[in-house]
PDB file of C-alpha atoms in Angstrom:
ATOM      1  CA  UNK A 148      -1.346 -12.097  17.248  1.00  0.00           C
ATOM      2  CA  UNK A 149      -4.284 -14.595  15.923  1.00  0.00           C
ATOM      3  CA  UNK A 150      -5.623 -11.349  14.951  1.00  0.00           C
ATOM      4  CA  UNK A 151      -2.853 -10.865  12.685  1.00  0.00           C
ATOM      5  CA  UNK A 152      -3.023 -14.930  11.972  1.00  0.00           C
ATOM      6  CA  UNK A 153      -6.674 -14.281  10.909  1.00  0.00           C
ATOM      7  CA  UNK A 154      -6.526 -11.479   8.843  1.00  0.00           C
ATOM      8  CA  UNK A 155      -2.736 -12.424   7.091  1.00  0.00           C
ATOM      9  CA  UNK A 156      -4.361 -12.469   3.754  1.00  0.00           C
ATOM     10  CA  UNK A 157      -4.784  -8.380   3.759  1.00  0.00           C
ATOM     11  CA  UNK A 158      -1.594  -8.539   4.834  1.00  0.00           C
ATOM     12  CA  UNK A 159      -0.220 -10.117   1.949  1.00  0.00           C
ATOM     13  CA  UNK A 160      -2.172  -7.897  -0.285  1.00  0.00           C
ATOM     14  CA  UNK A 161       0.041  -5.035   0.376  1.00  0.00           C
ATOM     15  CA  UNK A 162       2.682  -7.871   0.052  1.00  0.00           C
ATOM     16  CA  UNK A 163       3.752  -7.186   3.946  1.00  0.00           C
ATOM     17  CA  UNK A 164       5.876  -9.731   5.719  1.00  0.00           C
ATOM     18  CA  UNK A 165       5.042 -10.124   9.400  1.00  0.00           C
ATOM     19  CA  UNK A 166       7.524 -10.888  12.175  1.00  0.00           C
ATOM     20  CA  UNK A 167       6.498 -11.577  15.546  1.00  0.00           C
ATOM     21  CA  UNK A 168       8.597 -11.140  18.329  1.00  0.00           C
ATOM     22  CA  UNK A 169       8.382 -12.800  22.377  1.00  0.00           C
ATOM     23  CA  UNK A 170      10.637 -13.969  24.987  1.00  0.00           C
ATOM     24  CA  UNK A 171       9.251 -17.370  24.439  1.00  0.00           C
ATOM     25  CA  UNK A 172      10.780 -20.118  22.896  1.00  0.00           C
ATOM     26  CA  UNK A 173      10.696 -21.226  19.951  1.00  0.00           C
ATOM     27  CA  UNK A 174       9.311 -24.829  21.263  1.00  0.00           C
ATOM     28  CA  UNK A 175       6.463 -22.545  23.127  1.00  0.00           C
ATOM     29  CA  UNK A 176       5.679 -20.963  19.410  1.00  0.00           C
ATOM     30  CA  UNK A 177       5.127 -24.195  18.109  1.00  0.00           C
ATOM     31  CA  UNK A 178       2.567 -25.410  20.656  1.00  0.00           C
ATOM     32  CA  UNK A 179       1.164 -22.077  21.169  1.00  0.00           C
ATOM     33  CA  UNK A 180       0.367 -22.177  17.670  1.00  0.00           C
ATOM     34  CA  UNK A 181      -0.623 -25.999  17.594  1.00  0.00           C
ATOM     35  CA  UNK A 182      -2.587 -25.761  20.868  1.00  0.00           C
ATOM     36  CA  UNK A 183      -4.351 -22.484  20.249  1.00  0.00           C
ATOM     37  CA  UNK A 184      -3.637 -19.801  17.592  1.00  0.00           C
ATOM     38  CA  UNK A 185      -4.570 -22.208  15.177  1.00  0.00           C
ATOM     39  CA  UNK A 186      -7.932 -22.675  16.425  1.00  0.00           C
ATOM     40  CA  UNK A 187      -8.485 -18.803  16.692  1.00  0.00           C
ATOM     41  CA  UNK A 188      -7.210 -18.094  13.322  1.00  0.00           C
ATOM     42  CA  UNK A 189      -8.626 -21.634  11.776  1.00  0.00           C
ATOM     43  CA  UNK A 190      -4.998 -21.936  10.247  1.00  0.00           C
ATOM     44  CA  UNK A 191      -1.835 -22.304  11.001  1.00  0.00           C
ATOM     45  CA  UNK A 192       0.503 -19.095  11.629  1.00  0.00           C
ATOM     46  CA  UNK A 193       1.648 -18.404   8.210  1.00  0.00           C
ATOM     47  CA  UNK A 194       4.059 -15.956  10.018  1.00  0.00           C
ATOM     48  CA  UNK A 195       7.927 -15.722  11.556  1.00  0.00           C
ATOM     49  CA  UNK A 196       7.511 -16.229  15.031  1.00  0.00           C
ATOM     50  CA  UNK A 197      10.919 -15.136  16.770  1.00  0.00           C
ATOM     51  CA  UNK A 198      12.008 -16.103  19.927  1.00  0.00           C
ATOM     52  CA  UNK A 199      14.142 -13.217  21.787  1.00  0.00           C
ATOM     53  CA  UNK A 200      14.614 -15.209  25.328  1.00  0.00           C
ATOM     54  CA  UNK A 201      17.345 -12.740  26.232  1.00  0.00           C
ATOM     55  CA  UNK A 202      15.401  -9.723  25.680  1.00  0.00           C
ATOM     56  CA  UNK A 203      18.472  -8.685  22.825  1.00  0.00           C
ATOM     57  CA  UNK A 204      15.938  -7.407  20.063  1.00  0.00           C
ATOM     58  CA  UNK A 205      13.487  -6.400  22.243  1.00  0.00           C
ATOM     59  CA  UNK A 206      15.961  -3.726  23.826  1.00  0.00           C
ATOM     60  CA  UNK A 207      17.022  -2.267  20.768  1.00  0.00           C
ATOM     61  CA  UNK A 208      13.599  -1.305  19.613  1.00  0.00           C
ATOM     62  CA  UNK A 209      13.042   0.051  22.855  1.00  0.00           C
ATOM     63  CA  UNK A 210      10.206  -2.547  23.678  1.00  0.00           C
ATOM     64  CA  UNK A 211      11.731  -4.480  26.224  1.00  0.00           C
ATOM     65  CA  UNK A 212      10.326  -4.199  29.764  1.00  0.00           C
ATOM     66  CA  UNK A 213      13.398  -5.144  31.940  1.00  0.00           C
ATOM     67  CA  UNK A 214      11.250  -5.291  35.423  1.00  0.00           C
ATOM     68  CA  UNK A 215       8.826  -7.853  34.019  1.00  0.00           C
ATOM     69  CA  UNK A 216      11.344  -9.716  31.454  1.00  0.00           C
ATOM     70  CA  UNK A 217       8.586  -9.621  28.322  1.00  0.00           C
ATOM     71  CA  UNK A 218       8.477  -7.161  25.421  1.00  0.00           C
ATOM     72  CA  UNK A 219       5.609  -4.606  25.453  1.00  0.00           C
ATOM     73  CA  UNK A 220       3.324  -4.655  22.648  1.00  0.00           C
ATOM     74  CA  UNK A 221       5.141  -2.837  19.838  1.00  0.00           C
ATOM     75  CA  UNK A 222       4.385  -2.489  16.216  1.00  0.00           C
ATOM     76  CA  UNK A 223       6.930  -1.255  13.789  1.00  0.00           C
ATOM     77  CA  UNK A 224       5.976  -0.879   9.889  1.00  0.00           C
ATOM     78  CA  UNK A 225       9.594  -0.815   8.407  1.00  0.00           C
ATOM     79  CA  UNK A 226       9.883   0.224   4.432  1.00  0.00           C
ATOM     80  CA  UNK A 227      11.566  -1.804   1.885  1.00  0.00           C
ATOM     81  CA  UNK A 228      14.302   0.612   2.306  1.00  0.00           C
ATOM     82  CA  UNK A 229      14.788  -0.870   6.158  1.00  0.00           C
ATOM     83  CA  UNK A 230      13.320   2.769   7.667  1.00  0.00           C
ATOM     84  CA  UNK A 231      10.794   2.839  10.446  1.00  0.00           C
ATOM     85  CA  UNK A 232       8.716   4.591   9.298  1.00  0.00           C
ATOM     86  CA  UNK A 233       5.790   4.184  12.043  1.00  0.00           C
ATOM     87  CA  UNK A 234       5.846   2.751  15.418  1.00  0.00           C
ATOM     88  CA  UNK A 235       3.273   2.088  18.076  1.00  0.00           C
ATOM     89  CA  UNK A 236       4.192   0.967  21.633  1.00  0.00           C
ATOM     90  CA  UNK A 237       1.384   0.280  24.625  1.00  0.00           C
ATOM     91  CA  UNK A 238       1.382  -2.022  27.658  1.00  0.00           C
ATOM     92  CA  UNK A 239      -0.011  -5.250  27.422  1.00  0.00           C
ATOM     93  CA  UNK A 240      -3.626  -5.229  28.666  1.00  0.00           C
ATOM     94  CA  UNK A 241      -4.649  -3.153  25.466  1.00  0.00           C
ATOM     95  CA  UNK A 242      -4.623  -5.160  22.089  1.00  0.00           C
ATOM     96  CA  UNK A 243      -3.931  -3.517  19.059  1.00  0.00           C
ATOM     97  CA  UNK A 244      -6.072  -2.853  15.929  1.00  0.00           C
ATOM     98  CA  UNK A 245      -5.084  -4.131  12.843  1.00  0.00           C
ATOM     99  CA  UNK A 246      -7.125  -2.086  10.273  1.00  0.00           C
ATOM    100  CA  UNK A 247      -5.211   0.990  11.799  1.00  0.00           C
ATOM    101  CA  UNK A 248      -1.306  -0.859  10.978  1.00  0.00           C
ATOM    102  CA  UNK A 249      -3.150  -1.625   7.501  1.00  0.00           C
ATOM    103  CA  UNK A 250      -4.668   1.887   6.904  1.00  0.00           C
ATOM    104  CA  UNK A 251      -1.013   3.356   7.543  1.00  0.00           C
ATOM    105  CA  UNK A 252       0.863   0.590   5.480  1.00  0.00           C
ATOM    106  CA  UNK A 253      -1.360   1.636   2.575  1.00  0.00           C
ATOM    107  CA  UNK A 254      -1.091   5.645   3.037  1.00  0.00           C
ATOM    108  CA  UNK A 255       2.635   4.952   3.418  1.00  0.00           C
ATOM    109  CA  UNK A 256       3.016   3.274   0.171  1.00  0.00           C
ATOM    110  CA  UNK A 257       1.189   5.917  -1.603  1.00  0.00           C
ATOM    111  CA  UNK A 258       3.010   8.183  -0.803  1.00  0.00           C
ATOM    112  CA  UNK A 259       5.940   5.913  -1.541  1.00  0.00           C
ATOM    113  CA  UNK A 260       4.529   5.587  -4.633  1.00  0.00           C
ATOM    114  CA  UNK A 261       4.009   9.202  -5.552  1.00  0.00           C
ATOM    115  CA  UNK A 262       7.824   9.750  -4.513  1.00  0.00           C
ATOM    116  CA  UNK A 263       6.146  11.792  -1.500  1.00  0.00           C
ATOM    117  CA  UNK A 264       4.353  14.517  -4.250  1.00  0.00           C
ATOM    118  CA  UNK A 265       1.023  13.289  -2.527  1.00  0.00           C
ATOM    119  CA  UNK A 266       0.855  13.103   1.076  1.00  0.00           C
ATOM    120  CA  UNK A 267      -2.119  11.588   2.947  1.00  0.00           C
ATOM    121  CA  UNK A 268      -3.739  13.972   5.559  1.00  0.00           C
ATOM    122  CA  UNK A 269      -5.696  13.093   9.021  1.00  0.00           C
ATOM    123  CA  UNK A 270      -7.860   9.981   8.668  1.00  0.00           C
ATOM    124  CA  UNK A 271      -6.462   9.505   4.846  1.00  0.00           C
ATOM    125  CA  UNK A 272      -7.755   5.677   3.455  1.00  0.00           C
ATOM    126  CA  UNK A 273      -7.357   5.009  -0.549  1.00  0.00           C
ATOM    127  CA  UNK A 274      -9.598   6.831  -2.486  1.00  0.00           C
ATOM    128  CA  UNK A 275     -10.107   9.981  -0.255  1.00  0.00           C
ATOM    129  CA  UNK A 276      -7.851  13.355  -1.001  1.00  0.00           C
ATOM    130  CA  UNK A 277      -4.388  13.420  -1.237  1.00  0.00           C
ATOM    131  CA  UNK A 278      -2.778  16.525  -0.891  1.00  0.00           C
ATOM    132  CA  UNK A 279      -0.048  18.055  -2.804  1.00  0.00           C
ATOM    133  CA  UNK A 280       2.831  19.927  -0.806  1.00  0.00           C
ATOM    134  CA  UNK A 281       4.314  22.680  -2.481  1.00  0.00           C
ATOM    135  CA  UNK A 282       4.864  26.598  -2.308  1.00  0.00           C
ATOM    136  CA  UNK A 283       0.654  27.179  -3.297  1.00  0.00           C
ATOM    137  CA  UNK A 284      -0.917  24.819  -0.883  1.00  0.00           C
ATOM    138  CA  UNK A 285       0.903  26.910   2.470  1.00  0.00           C
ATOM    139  CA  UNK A 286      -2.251  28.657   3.713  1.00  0.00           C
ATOM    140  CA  UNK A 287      -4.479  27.055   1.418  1.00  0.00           C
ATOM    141  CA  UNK A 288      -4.852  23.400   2.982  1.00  0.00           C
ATOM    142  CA  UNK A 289      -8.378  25.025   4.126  1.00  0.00           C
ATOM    143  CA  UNK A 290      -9.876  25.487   0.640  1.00  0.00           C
ATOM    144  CA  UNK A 291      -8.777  21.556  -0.611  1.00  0.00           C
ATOM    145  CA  UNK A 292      -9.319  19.802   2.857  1.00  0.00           C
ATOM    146  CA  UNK A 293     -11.445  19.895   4.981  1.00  0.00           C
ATOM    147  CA  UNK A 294     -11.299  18.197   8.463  1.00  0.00           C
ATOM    148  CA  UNK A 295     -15.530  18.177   8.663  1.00  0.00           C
ATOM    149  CA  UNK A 296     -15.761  16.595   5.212  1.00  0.00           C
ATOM    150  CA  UNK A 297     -12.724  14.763   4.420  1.00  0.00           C
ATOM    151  CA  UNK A 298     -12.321  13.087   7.199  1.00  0.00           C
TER     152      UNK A 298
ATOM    153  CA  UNK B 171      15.524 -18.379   6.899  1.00  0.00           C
ATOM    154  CA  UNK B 172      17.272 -21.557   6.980  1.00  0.00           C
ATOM    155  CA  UNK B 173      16.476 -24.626   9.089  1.00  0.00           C
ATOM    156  CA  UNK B 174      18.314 -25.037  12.203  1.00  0.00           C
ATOM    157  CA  UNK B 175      19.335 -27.860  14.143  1.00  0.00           C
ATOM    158  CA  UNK B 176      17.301 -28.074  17.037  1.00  0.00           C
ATOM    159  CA  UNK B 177      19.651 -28.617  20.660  1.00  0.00           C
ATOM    160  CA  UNK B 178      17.899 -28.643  24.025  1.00  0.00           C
ATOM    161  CA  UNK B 179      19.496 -24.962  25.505  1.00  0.00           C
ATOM    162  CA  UNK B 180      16.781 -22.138  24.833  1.00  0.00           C
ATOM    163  CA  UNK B 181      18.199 -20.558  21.622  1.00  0.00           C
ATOM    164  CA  UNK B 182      17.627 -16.547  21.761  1.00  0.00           C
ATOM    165  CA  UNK B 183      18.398 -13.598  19.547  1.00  0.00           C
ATOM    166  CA  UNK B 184      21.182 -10.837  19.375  1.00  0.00           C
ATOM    167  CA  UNK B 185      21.637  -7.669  16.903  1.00  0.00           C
ATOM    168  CA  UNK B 186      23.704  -7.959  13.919  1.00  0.00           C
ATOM    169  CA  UNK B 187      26.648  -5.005  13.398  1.00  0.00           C
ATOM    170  CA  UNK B 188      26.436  -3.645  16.638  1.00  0.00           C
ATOM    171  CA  UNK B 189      29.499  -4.288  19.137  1.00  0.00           C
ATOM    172  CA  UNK B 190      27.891  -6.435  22.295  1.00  0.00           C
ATOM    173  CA  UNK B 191      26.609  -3.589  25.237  1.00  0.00           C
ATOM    174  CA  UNK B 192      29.303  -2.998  27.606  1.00  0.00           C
ATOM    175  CA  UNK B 193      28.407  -3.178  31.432  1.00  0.00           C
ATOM    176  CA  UNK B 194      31.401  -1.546  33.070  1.00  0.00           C
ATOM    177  CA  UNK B 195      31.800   1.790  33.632  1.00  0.00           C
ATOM    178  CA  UNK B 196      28.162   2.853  32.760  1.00  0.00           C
ATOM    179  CA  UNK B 197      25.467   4.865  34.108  1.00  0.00           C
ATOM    180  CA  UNK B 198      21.872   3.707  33.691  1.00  0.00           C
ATOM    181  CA  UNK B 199      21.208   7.395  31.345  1.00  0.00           C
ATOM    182  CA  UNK B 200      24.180   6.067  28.465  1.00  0.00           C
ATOM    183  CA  UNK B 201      23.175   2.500  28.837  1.00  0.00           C
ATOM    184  CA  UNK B 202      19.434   3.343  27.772  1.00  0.00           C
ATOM    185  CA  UNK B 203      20.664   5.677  25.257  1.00  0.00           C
ATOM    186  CA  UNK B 204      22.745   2.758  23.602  1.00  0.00           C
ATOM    187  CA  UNK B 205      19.910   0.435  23.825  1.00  0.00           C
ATOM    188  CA  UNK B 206      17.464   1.921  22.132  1.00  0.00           C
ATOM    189  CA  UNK B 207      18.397   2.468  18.838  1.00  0.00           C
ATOM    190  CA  UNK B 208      14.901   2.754  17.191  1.00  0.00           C
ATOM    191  CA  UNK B 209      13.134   5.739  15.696  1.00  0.00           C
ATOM    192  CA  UNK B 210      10.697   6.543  13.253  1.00  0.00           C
ATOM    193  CA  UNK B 211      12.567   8.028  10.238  1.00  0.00           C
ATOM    194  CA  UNK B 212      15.770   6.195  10.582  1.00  0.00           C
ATOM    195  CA  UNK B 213      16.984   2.406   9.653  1.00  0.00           C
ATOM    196  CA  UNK B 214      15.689  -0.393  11.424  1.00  0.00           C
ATOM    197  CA  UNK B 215      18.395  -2.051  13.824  1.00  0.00           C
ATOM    198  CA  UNK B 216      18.929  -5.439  11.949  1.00  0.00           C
ATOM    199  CA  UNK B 217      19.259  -8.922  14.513  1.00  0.00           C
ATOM    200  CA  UNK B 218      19.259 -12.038  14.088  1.00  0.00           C
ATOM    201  CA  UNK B 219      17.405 -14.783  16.255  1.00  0.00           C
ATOM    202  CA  UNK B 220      15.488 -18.028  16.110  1.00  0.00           C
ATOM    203  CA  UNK B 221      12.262 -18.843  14.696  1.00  0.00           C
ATOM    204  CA  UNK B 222       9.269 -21.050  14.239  1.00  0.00           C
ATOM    205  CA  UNK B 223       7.778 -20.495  10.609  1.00  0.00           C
ATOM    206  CA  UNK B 224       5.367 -23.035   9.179  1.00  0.00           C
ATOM    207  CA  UNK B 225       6.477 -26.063  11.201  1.00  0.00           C
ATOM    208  CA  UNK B 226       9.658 -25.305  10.787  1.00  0.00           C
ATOM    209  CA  UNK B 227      12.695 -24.221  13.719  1.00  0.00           C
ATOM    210  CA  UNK B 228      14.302 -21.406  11.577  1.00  0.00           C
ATOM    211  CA  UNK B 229      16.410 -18.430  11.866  1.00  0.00           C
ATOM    212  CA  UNK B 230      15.120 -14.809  11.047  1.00  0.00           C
ATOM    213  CA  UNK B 231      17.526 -12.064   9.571  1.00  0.00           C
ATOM    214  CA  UNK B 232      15.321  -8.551   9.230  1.00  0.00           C
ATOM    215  CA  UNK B 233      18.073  -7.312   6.937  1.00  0.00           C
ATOM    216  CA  UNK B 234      17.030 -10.469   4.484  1.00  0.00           C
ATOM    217  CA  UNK B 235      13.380  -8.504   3.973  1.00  0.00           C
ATOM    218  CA  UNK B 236      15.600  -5.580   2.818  1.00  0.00           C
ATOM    219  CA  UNK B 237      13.292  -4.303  -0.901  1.00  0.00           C
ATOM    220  CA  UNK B 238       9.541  -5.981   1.151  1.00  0.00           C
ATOM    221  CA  UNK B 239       7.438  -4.076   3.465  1.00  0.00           C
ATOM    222  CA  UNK B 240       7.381  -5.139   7.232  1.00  0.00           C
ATOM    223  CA  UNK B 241       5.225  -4.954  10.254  1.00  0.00           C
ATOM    224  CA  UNK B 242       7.412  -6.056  12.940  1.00  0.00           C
ATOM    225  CA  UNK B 243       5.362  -6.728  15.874  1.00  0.00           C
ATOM    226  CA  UNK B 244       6.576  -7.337  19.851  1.00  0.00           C
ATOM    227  CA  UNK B 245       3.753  -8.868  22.469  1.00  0.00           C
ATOM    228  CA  UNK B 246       4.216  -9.804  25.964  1.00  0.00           C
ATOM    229  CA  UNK B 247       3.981 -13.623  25.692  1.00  0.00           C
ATOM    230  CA  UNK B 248       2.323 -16.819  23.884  1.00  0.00           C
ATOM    231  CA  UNK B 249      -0.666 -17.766  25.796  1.00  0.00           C
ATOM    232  CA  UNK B 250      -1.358 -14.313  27.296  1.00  0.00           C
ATOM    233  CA  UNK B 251      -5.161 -13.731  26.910  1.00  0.00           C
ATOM    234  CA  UNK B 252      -5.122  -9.736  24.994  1.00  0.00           C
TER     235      UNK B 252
END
């Protein structure tokens, strides 16, 4: 999470909110941030740090590890709409990467933007091709994209 | 969003407009079933629970970030060293 801490400005370029989730405390939050994540980050968590002692939230999104009594790392980008629209789950002694959550947030919202008539293809980031879906491009992804190139 | 008043019992979370998980009468297969509710493609289960937010004991809603963008993120404690 001081990851996230560090790099909240690109965050709030694509104007995302952030919402962390733990079994901690709230009171733990505080002093985890006070004590250490503000150190990392060199500021303070400009994010919502939830506390989910009873597991509740975690459950729901399917995150919840009921052996251990912690959430497993689990990343959700949800649209303005309220739709998941990506998730990412992994155990905990693999951290995440952050420019991947960003370079999905962004293809998302392009095609968001294009009311899906662009869609973003394997390894998409702004300014590479787009493609368009319709009844000409079945068959024909080959001659406008190319995995070697466009990648 | 708004401040709460801060008591000494742990404060912790629940979902909002779901009916609370019944126990009896259940076999491990349903109970999982009920529980997890999220999938790519379909609405994020709103909750409710407690916060810290820039010095401040608060109380998150995700339904009040309805119309913004989200990255909702779960991690397996404060202090953990990943």
């Amino acid at each position: 999470m001081s990851a996230v801490a560090a790099n909240y400005e690109k965050l709030q370029e694509l104007s995302v909110e952030v919402i962390s989730v733990s079994v901690d405390s709230y009171f733990v939050h505080k002093v985890w941030n006070d004590q250490e994540l503000s150190k990392m980050a060199e500021k303070d968590v400009p994010f919502h740090m939830v506390s989910d002692g009873s597991g509740n939230v975690g459950k729901i999104y399917g995150v919840y590890d009921e052996n251990a009594g912690v959430e497993l790392r689990g990343r959700f980008i949800i649209d303005p709409d309220g739709v998941i629209q990506a998730m990412e789950v992994m155990t905990p002694p693999v951290g995440r990467q952050l420019a991947e959550t960003i370079r999905q947030i962004q293809a998302f919202q392009h095609v968001r933007a294009t009311k899906g008539a662009e869609v973003c293809p394997a390894g998409w980031t702004p300014g590479k091709k787009v493609l368009k879906p319709g009844p000409d491009l079945v068959g024909n992804v080959w001659k406008v994209w190319s995995p070697l190139k466009d990648h | 969003m708004s401040d709460e008043a801060v008591g000494c019992a742990r404060p912790t979370g629940a979902t909002v407009g779901e009916p609370p998980p019944e126990t009896k009468f259940e076999n491990i297969s349903q109970k999982e079933t009920i529980m997890s509710t999220a999938k790519v493609g379909t609405k994020a289960p709103d909750f409710q629970a407690p916060a810290y937010y820039r010095g401040k004991f608060t109380s998150v809603k995700l339904s009040d970030f309805l119309g913004q963008w989200v990255m909702l993120c779960f991690y397996p404690g404060d202090f953990t060293f990943v």
